[in-house]
Amino acid sequence: MGDSKEAGAEAPPAGAGAREGLRLLSPGEPEEPSAQASALLLGGSEVKSRAVVKYSSAPPRAAFARLEEKTDLKLPPANWLRESAKLGPAGTTILGNSKKSKPFSSFGMAYDFIDSVGNDVDVVSDSENIKKLLKIPYSKSHVSMAVHRVGRTLLLDELDIQELFMRSSQTGDWTWLKEFYQRLIDQKWQRKKKSKEHWYQKAILSKFLYYSINGDGAAQPVPAAAEQQESRSDQTDGSDGAAWPAPFEMPSSVSEDPIASSQGLKNDFVRNILWTFEDIHMLVGSNMPIFGGGRYPAVSLRLRDNNKPINVLTGIDYWLDNLICNVPELVMCFHVNGIVQKYEMIKTEEIPNLENSNFSTKVIKDIAQNILSFLKSNCTKEGHTYWLFKASGSDIVKLYDLTTLCEETEDKYQNPFTMPVAVLLYKVACNMMMKKNQNKKHYGTIRTLLLNCVKLLDKSRHPQIIASANYMLSELFQLDEPKKEESSESPLNENSDESYSEEEEELGDSDENGCYSAGSDPPDDSKAVAIIKSVGELSVPEKYKSTHQIRPSCAFPVCHDTEERCRLVLSYVLEGLKSVDSSMKKESDLPAADPSTPIPLKYEDESARGGPEGLEKQMALFLDKMGSLQKGNYSSQSGMIPGSWQHKMKLQLILKSSKAYYALSDAAMGLQKYGRALRYIKLALQSHDTYCCLCTDMLSEVLLFLSQYLTLCGDIQLMLAQNASNRAAYLEEFHYQTKEDQEILHSFHRESSCQGFAWATDLSTDLESQLSVSCKCYEAAHEILQFSDLKSQNSEHYVQVLKRMGNIRNEIGVFYMNQAAALQSERLVSKSVSAAEQQLWKKSFACFEKGIRNFESIGDATNAALLLCNTGRLMRICAQAHCGAGHEFKREFSPEEGLYYNKAVDYYLKALRSLGTRDMHPAVWDSVNWELSTTYFTMATLQQDYAPLSRKAQEQIEKEVSEAMMKSLKHCDVDSASARQPLCQYRAATVHHRLASMYHSCLRNQVGDEHLRKQHRALADLHYSKAVKLFQVLKDTPCELLRVQLERVAFAEFQMTGQNSNVGKLKTLSGALDIMVRTKHAFQLIRKELVEELAQAKSAESSPAAEAAPSLNREEVLRLLSIFESRLSFLLLQSIKLLSPGRRRASNNMEDDLALRANKQIYSQLLRATADRSTSLVDRIDLLIHLLDQLAQGSAVQ
């Protein structure tokens, strides 16, 4: 095969190279044969075998010395029993052979190659155990092996019954197994001593190997001590062959490396080989010496008695050893009675065809596949110890579940395999968790490994492993996102600790697979899990098929919502906390507390807590505490030692619990269960408070969590304030506690009083207090982000906190503003502004200012505009508060009112500047415009109605009113279609009406400047026309429309009084009558509403529950109707006078006569109607509509 290269050596897993005596082979190191795949053609059939040396502690290969013929092997060489690097462990025992397989040898390999366990490898075992299994059909010897399953990997170890029962006789351990063995298998069991021939053959082999590495061929005596040591070997064999640790000697701490420190759990093999035999992948340990050099780069060396032919068992032994170690040749030294005769070189592929040792490699392959399938089908439970047993001389192979048998005894921890199996399950799970590219689909596998690990261990003896396993179980669940790994196709396995289904278990026990269930066993076999009825069946190809796919799905629990997922996490956290607390030494020094007794959630009303002023003090204390945490202060009550495993683990568990409670609180918020949400965020903050007491160096990540918790707490307090009507239900939710939460709190109280955040989590009945607490939560969250560089690292969260601060300050500002408005409305007798009102204004204004700064600091122009708008509203309330000075008849628009209204205008204009354009946020833009228009309108109306004539001239007042009204119109959008459009139209119509009335009044009172009079006349007429048009668009303002039309008629009458000619008067009178005709639309609207009111009144009598729609102001209608009748009567009378023959013109006599006749007739009907006071309102309106129709058709006034 040429120079020996370690081309197939694989890279070690992290940390594995630290094992004593274990080193990674370099690519050019000439120790082992090539590890490249080899396919050996044997006996016409092909057997695929590939061996890769993963690790080796063997020295470089040395050439063996060919002994001279007639060399006497009974005489010891000079170097006998001296430690030799060339032989490795083969030379360290008295008898010179490789060490006897230790009971936990497979675990030692599994710990070192944890990456391979559970996934890639089918079997982990000593090569001696592999050979023993494959020789079962050929051998009458007994077989006794322990089998353990981890994932798809089976661990095989020799279970030396003789050693075990000898120990049982001395210590009392394993008595249950000894009794079971004697009852069902061998009733007359006694220890069998090995023959002198056995020890003689071992001594000859040992001396031969030492001669082979010595090379001088000289036989020299050895010291007498060595002979004495040899003589004692028979007596000590029982103890030095296998080291069985006591069941309770296993250390409880993983950090102390129980594997390295406990006898029998080291990987003591010279080589660990990844051997692929056909489709079976095995991790095998081997101590076989390999020699090389010269024309034989890699050979195995064997000693045979020339008088005894090689049998099948020996041939299989030699062949498998060479296959496993990938050695191409075998050197056989023959002797007779210890005298060397000759050497013979045999190729590995020729071994199956040796005389008297002929065997089929294909049969060996079938045996291997059948045994593996049998074990995989029946060794299904992770963490269980199975016993594969074949009695000496028997053809029946039985498989027992020792774990189940052991659980029937008083102490289930008597099984010494329990601890190594649990640690292996734990290590495999840790390894899978540590992989960065680990897919979440393996979480089900990890969970099963950890659950089985916890199930195996005694909580009182192994608290660290149990705490760590429970923490890892909690880490499997993602709290910040819905689970995505569940598959609708995978079966739900939520409540099962095992990873196989009942259906598969039944298939594994079927007769079709060559074994039968316990129900059909003879009475003596009722304890067996499965049986091979005849070893001959193992040679039949595919006799046993592995119908049980090991770990078919390991389905991860399907959590339907966040609460279910978090509750699972908390259950694991609680178990972890219990393990940590139970391991603490100072339990008796702690104050007694009963976990079953609820820990009261403090409830204080605002008076007991001191209100917002008390909050300020508590906030200051909190910030001082956060500052001390930055300096690394430590204040645990339990005296836990920083840096201990308890300290580190409890910190992790507490942090996990806080995250779980935070997720629960967030989910409850989404469901609008605000009392429950406050309870959970209180528990999250109590968790964090405990963490702060234990922590010696606060991580920025943990500070960010705290900021998030306080932000959510602020949200909850705000929602509780806004939903005060459900306070009783929220209070009940808040005080409810589960037993699990009580026990977790009990664990927290061992370290902390958990009152650090009490100021943030009390459920108050006072609205102001709740808003203040919410604000303080946001402020605290903001302050925490200032402690380190969290603000820049978490800019999104920082922006959210500032937005919430701006929002809560707006809420508090509105609260104080509404309180001030309420005080103002209650102020009846005293006309001056009270100090309480002014204090509320200041508080409200301060909140609005801070909120505006918050929003401006993050560039949130829209929200800043809304707060500016609210500040404008506050200024208007201040203005309204100053309007009550003096009696109503002396009322004037005061300077204070003007000052505050102008301030309001300034804030509204700032809001518009903040928005920039309407496109930025149309709704907010329209709202600010409307408020600004309202402010101008109110200011103008008050100046018009309560003119400050004592301070200003009439003309100045009229100018200011006109300017304010026009600005109001400018910000009143009557054209854009929106919900506010009718309001805008009504506002604009009212503004035009008021302006027209003002100019009308000016015209009446003005004397002198004719140019100004014409201007006022034109403006009055313009604004009246615009007011009428807008009121006509609106369908629900007939009285306003009628009032404007009547004022227009009065304006025409006023104009008529200043005219001297009949022609001018007649023309003006014609215009006035035309206005009267146009009021028909207003009367029709009034009539329609009156009829609807009558219909509603009748329906209300039949069904009193029906709500009445808003009705017309009947008094207003009657007043306007009377005015209209009198003005129409007056106009008709004037027209009759002007159209009479004595005053009319000479022309158009026919038309004037017709008009005169029609007007007289209408005037006559109107007089009769007004004289009859019994006429109903609807009838009067009907008559007027009829008269207006006649006037429109028959009036001759031109």
Coordinates of N, CA, C and O in Angstrom, one line a residue, residues 859-964:
G859 N -38.3 64.3 14.7 CA -38.8 64.7 13.4 C -40.2 64.2 13.1 O -40.6 64.1 11.9
D860 N -41.0 64.1 14.1 CA -42.4 63.6 13.9 C -43.3 64.9 13.8 O -43.9 65.4 14.8
A861 N -43.4 65.5 12.6 CA -44.0 66.8 12.4 C -45.5 66.6 12.6 O -46.2 67.6 13.1
T862 N -46.1 65.5 12.3 CA -47.6 65.4 12.4 C -48.0 65.4 13.8 O -49.0 66.1 14.2
N863 N -47.4 64.6 14.7 CA -47.8 64.6 16.1 C -47.4 65.9 16.8 O -48.2 66.4 17.7
A864 N -46.3 66.5 16.4 CA -46.0 67.8 16.9 C -47.1 68.8 16.6 O -47.5 69.7 17.4
A865 N -47.6 68.8 15.3 CA -48.7 69.7 14.9 C -49.9 69.4 15.8 O -50.6 70.4 16.1
L866 N -50.2 68.2 16.1 CA -51.4 67.9 16.9 C -51.3 68.5 18.3 O -52.2 69.0 18.9
L867 N -50.1 68.4 18.9 CA -49.9 68.9 20.2 C -49.9 70.5 20.2 O -50.4 71.1 21.1
L868 N -49.4 71.1 19.1 CA -49.5 72.5 18.9 C -51.0 72.9 18.8 O -51.4 74.0 19.4
C869 N -51.8 72.1 18.1 CA -53.2 72.3 18.0 C -53.9 72.3 19.4 O -54.7 73.1 19.7
N870 N -53.5 71.3 20.2 CA -54.1 71.2 21.6 C -53.6 72.3 22.4 O -54.4 72.8 23.3
T871 N -52.4 72.8 22.2 CA -52.0 74.0 23.0 C -52.8 75.2 22.6 O -53.2 76.1 23.4
G872 N -53.1 75.3 21.3 CA -54.0 76.4 20.8 C -55.4 76.3 21.5 O -56.0 77.3 21.9
R873 N -55.9 75.1 21.6 CA -57.2 74.9 22.3 C -57.1 75.3 23.8 O -58.1 75.9 24.3
L874 N -56.0 75.0 24.4 CA -55.8 75.5 25.8 C -55.8 77.0 25.9 O -56.5 77.6 26.8
M875 N -55.2 77.7 24.9 CA -55.2 79.1 24.9 C -56.7 79.7 24.8 O -57.1 80.7 25.4
R876 N -57.5 79.0 24.0 CA -58.9 79.4 23.8 C -59.7 79.2 25.1 O -60.5 80.0 25.4
I877 N -59.3 78.1 25.8 CA -60.0 77.9 27.1 C -59.6 79.0 28.1 O -60.5 79.5 28.9
C878 N -58.3 79.4 28.1 CA -57.9 80.5 28.9 C -58.6 81.8 28.5 O -59.0 82.6 29.4
A879 N -58.8 82.0 27.2 CA -59.5 83.2 26.8 C -61.0 83.2 27.3 O -61.5 84.2 27.7
Q880 N -61.6 82.0 27.2 CA -63.0 81.9 27.6 C -63.2 82.2 29.1 O -64.2 82.7 29.6
A881 N -62.1 81.8 29.9 CA -62.2 82.0 31.3 C -62.2 83.5 31.7 O -62.7 83.9 32.8
H882 N -61.7 84.4 30.8 CA -61.6 85.8 31.1 C -62.8 86.6 30.5 O -62.8 87.8 30.5
C883 N -63.8 85.9 30.1 CA -65.0 86.6 29.4 C -66.1 86.9 30.4 O -67.1 87.4 30.1
G884 N -66.0 86.5 31.7 CA -67.1 86.6 32.6 C -67.0 87.9 33.4 O -67.8 88.0 34.3
A885 N -66.1 88.8 33.2 CA -66.0 90.0 34.0 C -67.2 90.9 33.7 O -67.5 91.2 32.6
G886 N -67.8 91.4 34.8 CA -68.9 92.4 34.6 C -70.2 91.7 34.3 O -70.3 90.5 34.1
H887 N -71.3 92.5 34.3 CA -72.6 92.0 34.0 C -72.8 91.9 32.5 O -72.0 92.5 31.7
E888 N -73.8 91.1 32.1 CA -74.0 90.8 30.7 C -74.2 92.1 29.9 O -73.7 92.2 28.8
F889 N -75.0 93.0 30.5 CA -75.3 94.2 29.7 C -74.1 95.2 29.6 O -74.1 96.1 28.7
K890 N -73.1 95.0 30.4 CA -71.9 95.8 30.3 C -70.7 95.0 29.7 O -69.6 95.5 29.7
R891 N -71.0 93.9 29.2 CA -70.0 93.0 28.7 C -69.3 93.6 27.5 O -69.9 94.1 26.6
E892 N -67.9 93.5 27.6 CA -67.1 94.0 26.5 C -66.0 92.9 26.2 O -65.6 92.2 27.2
F893 N -65.5 92.9 25.0 CA -64.4 92.0 24.7 C -63.1 92.5 25.3 O -62.6 93.6 25.0
S894 N -62.6 91.7 26.3 CA -61.5 92.2 27.1 C -60.1 92.0 26.4 O -60.0 91.2 25.5
P895 N -59.1 92.8 26.9 CA -57.7 92.6 26.3 C -57.2 91.2 26.6 O -56.5 90.7 25.7
E896 N -57.5 90.6 27.8 CA -57.0 89.3 28.1 C -57.6 88.3 27.1 O -56.8 87.3 26.6
E897 N -58.8 88.4 26.7 CA -59.4 87.5 25.7 C -58.7 87.6 24.4 O -58.3 86.6 23.8
G898 N -58.4 88.9 24.0 CA -57.7 89.1 22.7 C -56.3 88.5 22.8 O -55.9 87.9 21.8
L899 N -55.6 88.6 23.9 CA -54.3 88.1 24.1 C -54.3 86.6 23.9 O -53.5 86.1 23.1
Y900 N -55.1 85.9 24.6 CA -55.1 84.4 24.5 C -55.6 83.9 23.2 O -55.1 82.9 22.7
Y901 N -56.6 84.6 22.6 CA -57.0 84.2 21.2 C -55.9 84.4 20.2 O -55.7 83.5 19.3
N902 N -55.1 85.4 20.3 CA -54.0 85.6 19.4 C -52.9 84.6 19.7 O -52.3 84.1 18.7
K903 N -52.7 84.2 20.9 CA -51.8 83.1 21.2 C -52.2 81.8 20.6 O -51.5 81.0 20.0
A904 N -53.5 81.6 20.7 CA -54.1 80.4 20.1 C -53.9 80.4 18.6 O -53.4 79.3 18.0
V905 N -54.1 81.5 17.9 CA -53.8 81.7 16.5 C -52.4 81.4 16.2 O -52.1 80.6 15.2
D906 N -51.4 81.9 17.0 CA -50.0 81.6 16.8 C -49.7 80.1 16.8 O -48.9 79.6 16.0
Y907 N -50.3 79.4 17.8 CA -50.0 78.0 17.9 C -50.6 77.2 16.7 O -50.0 76.2 16.2
Y908 N -51.8 77.6 16.3 CA -52.3 76.9 15.1 C -51.5 77.2 13.9 O -51.3 76.3 13.0
L909 N -51.0 78.4 13.7 CA -50.1 78.7 12.6 C -48.8 78.0 12.6 O -48.3 77.5 11.6
K910 N -48.3 77.8 13.9 CA -47.1 76.9 14.0 C -47.4 75.5 13.6 O -46.5 74.8 13.0
A911 N -48.5 75.0 14.0 CA -48.9 73.6 13.6 C -48.9 73.5 12.1 O -48.5 72.5 11.5
L912 N -49.5 74.5 11.4 CA -49.5 74.4 9.9 C -48.1 74.5 9.3 O -47.8 73.8 8.4
R913 N -47.3 75.3 9.9 CA -45.9 75.4 9.5 C -45.2 74.1 9.7 O -44.3 73.7 8.9
S914 N -45.5 73.4 10.8 CA -44.9 72.1 11.1 C -45.2 71.1 10.1 O -44.4 70.3 9.6
L915 N -46.5 71.1 9.6 CA -46.9 70.2 8.6 C -46.4 70.5 7.2 O -46.1 69.6 6.4
G916 N -46.3 71.8 6.9 CA -45.7 72.2 5.7 C -46.8 72.3 4.6 O -47.1 73.4 4.1
T917 N -47.3 71.2 4.2 CA -48.3 71.1 3.1 C -49.4 70.2 3.5 O -49.2 69.3 4.4
R918 N -50.6 70.3 2.9 CA -51.7 69.4 3.2 C -51.4 68.0 2.8 O -51.9 67.0 3.4
D919 N -50.5 67.8 1.8 CA -50.2 66.4 1.3 C -49.5 65.6 2.4 O -49.6 64.3 2.4
M920 N -48.9 66.2 3.4 CA -48.1 65.5 4.4 C -49.1 64.6 5.2 O -48.8 63.5 5.5
H921 N -50.2 65.3 5.7 CA -51.2 64.5 6.4 C -52.5 65.3 6.3 O -52.8 66.2 7.1
P922 N -53.3 65.0 5.2 CA -54.5 65.8 5.0 C -55.5 65.9 6.1 O -56.0 67.0 6.4
A923 N -55.7 64.8 6.9 CA -56.7 64.9 8.0 C -56.2 65.9 9.1 O -57.0 66.7 9.6
V924 N -55.0 65.8 9.4 CA -54.5 66.7 10.5 C -54.5 68.2 9.9 O -54.8 69.1 10.7
W925 N -54.0 68.3 8.7 CA -54.0 69.7 8.1 C -55.4 70.3 8.1 O -55.6 71.4 8.5
D926 N -56.4 69.5 7.7 CA -57.8 70.0 7.7 C -58.3 70.3 9.1 O -59.0 71.3 9.4
S927 N -57.9 69.5 10.1 CA -58.3 69.7 11.5 C -57.7 71.0 12.0 O -58.4 71.8 12.7
V928 N -56.4 71.2 11.8 CA -55.8 72.4 12.3 C -56.4 73.7 11.6 O -56.7 74.7 12.2
N929 N -56.7 73.6 10.3 CA -57.3 74.7 9.6 C -58.7 75.0 10.1 O -59.1 76.2 10.3
W930 N -59.4 74.0 10.5 CA -60.8 74.2 11.0 C -60.7 74.9 12.4 O -61.4 75.8 12.7
E931 N -59.7 74.4 13.2 CA -59.6 75.0 14.5 C -59.1 76.5 14.4 O -59.6 77.4 15.2
L932 N -58.3 76.8 13.5 CA -57.8 78.1 13.2 C -59.0 79.0 12.7 O -59.1 80.1 13.2
S933 N -59.8 78.5 11.8 CA -60.9 79.2 11.3 C -61.9 79.5 12.5 O -62.5 80.6 12.6
T934 N -62.1 78.5 13.3 CA -63.0 78.7 14.5 C -62.5 79.7 15.4 O -63.3 80.5 15.9
T935 N -61.2 79.8 15.6 CA -60.6 80.8 16.5 C -60.9 82.2 16.0 O -61.3 83.1 16.7
Y936 N -60.5 82.4 14.7 CA -60.8 83.7 14.1 C -62.3 84.1 14.2 O -62.6 85.2 14.5
F937 N -63.1 83.1 13.9 CA -64.6 83.3 13.9 C -65.1 83.7 15.3 O -65.9 84.7 15.4
T938 N -64.6 83.0 16.3 CA -65.0 83.2 17.7 C -64.6 84.6 18.1 O -65.3 85.4 18.7
M939 N -63.3 85.0 17.8 CA -62.8 86.3 18.1 C -63.6 87.4 17.4 O -63.9 88.4 18.1
A940 N -63.9 87.2 16.2 CA -64.6 88.2 15.4 C -66.0 88.4 16.0 O -66.6 89.5 16.1
T941 N -66.6 87.2 16.3 CA -68.0 87.2 16.8 C -68.1 87.9 18.1 O -69.0 88.8 18.4
L942 N -67.1 87.6 19.0 CA -67.2 88.3 20.3 C -66.9 89.8 20.2 O -67.5 90.6 20.9
Q943 N -66.0 90.2 19.3 CA -65.8 91.6 19.1 C -67.0 92.3 18.5 O -67.3 93.4 18.8
Q944 N -67.7 91.5 17.7 CA -68.9 92.1 17.0 C -70.1 92.2 18.0 O -70.8 93.2 18.1
D945 N -70.2 91.1 18.8 CA -71.4 91.1 19.8 C -71.1 91.9 21.0 O -72.0 92.5 21.6
Y946 N -69.8 91.9 21.5 CA -69.4 92.6 22.7 C -68.3 93.6 22.4 O -67.2 93.5 22.8
A947 N -68.7 94.6 21.5 CA -67.7 95.5 21.0 C -67.1 96.3 22.1 O -67.8 96.9 23.0
P948 N -65.7 96.3 22.2 CA -65.0 97.1 23.2 C -65.0 98.6 22.9 O -64.0 99.2 22.7
L949 N -66.2 99.2 22.9 CA -66.3 100.6 22.5 C -65.7 101.6 23.5 O -65.3 102.7 23.2
S950 N -65.5 101.0 24.8 CA -64.8 101.9 25.8 C -63.3 102.1 25.5 O -62.7 103.0 26.0
R951 N -62.8 101.2 24.6 CA -61.3 101.2 24.4 C -61.0 101.5 22.9 O -59.9 102.0 22.6
K952 N -62.0 101.2 22.0 CA -61.7 101.4 20.6 C -62.8 102.1 19.9 O -64.0 102.0 20.3
A953 N -62.5 102.7 18.8 CA -63.5 103.4 17.9 C -64.3 102.4 17.2 O -63.8 101.2 16.9
Q954 N -65.5 102.7 16.8 CA -66.4 101.8 16.1 C -65.7 101.4 14.8 O -65.8 100.2 14.4
E955 N -65.1 102.3 14.1 CA -64.5 102.0 12.8 C -63.4 101.0 12.9 O -63.2 100.0 12.1
Q956 N -62.6 101.1 14.0 CA -61.5 100.2 14.2 C -62.0 98.8 14.5 O -61.5 97.8 14.1
I957 N -63.0 98.8 15.3 CA -63.6 97.5 15.7 C -64.2 96.8 14.4 O -64.0 95.6 14.2
E958 N -64.9 97.6 13.6 CA -65.4 97.0 12.4 C -64.3 96.5 11.5 O -64.5 95.4 10.9
K959 N -63.2 97.2 11.4 CA -62.1 96.7 10.6 C -61.5 95.4 11.1 O -61.2 94.5 10.4
E960 N -61.3 95.3 12.5 CA -60.8 94.1 13.1 C -61.7 92.9 12.9 O -61.3 91.8 12.6
V961 N -63.0 93.2 13.0 CA -64.0 92.1 12.8 C -63.9 91.6 11.4 O -64.0 90.4 11.1
S962 N -63.9 92.6 10.5 CA -63.9 92.2 9.1 C -62.7 91.4 8.7 O -62.7 90.4 8.0
E963 N -61.5 91.8 9.2 CA -60.3 91.1 9.0 C -60.3 89.7 9.5 O -59.9 88.7 8.9
A964 N -60.8 89.6 10.8 CA -60.9 88.2 11.4 C -61.8 87.3 10.7 O -61.6 86.1 10.5

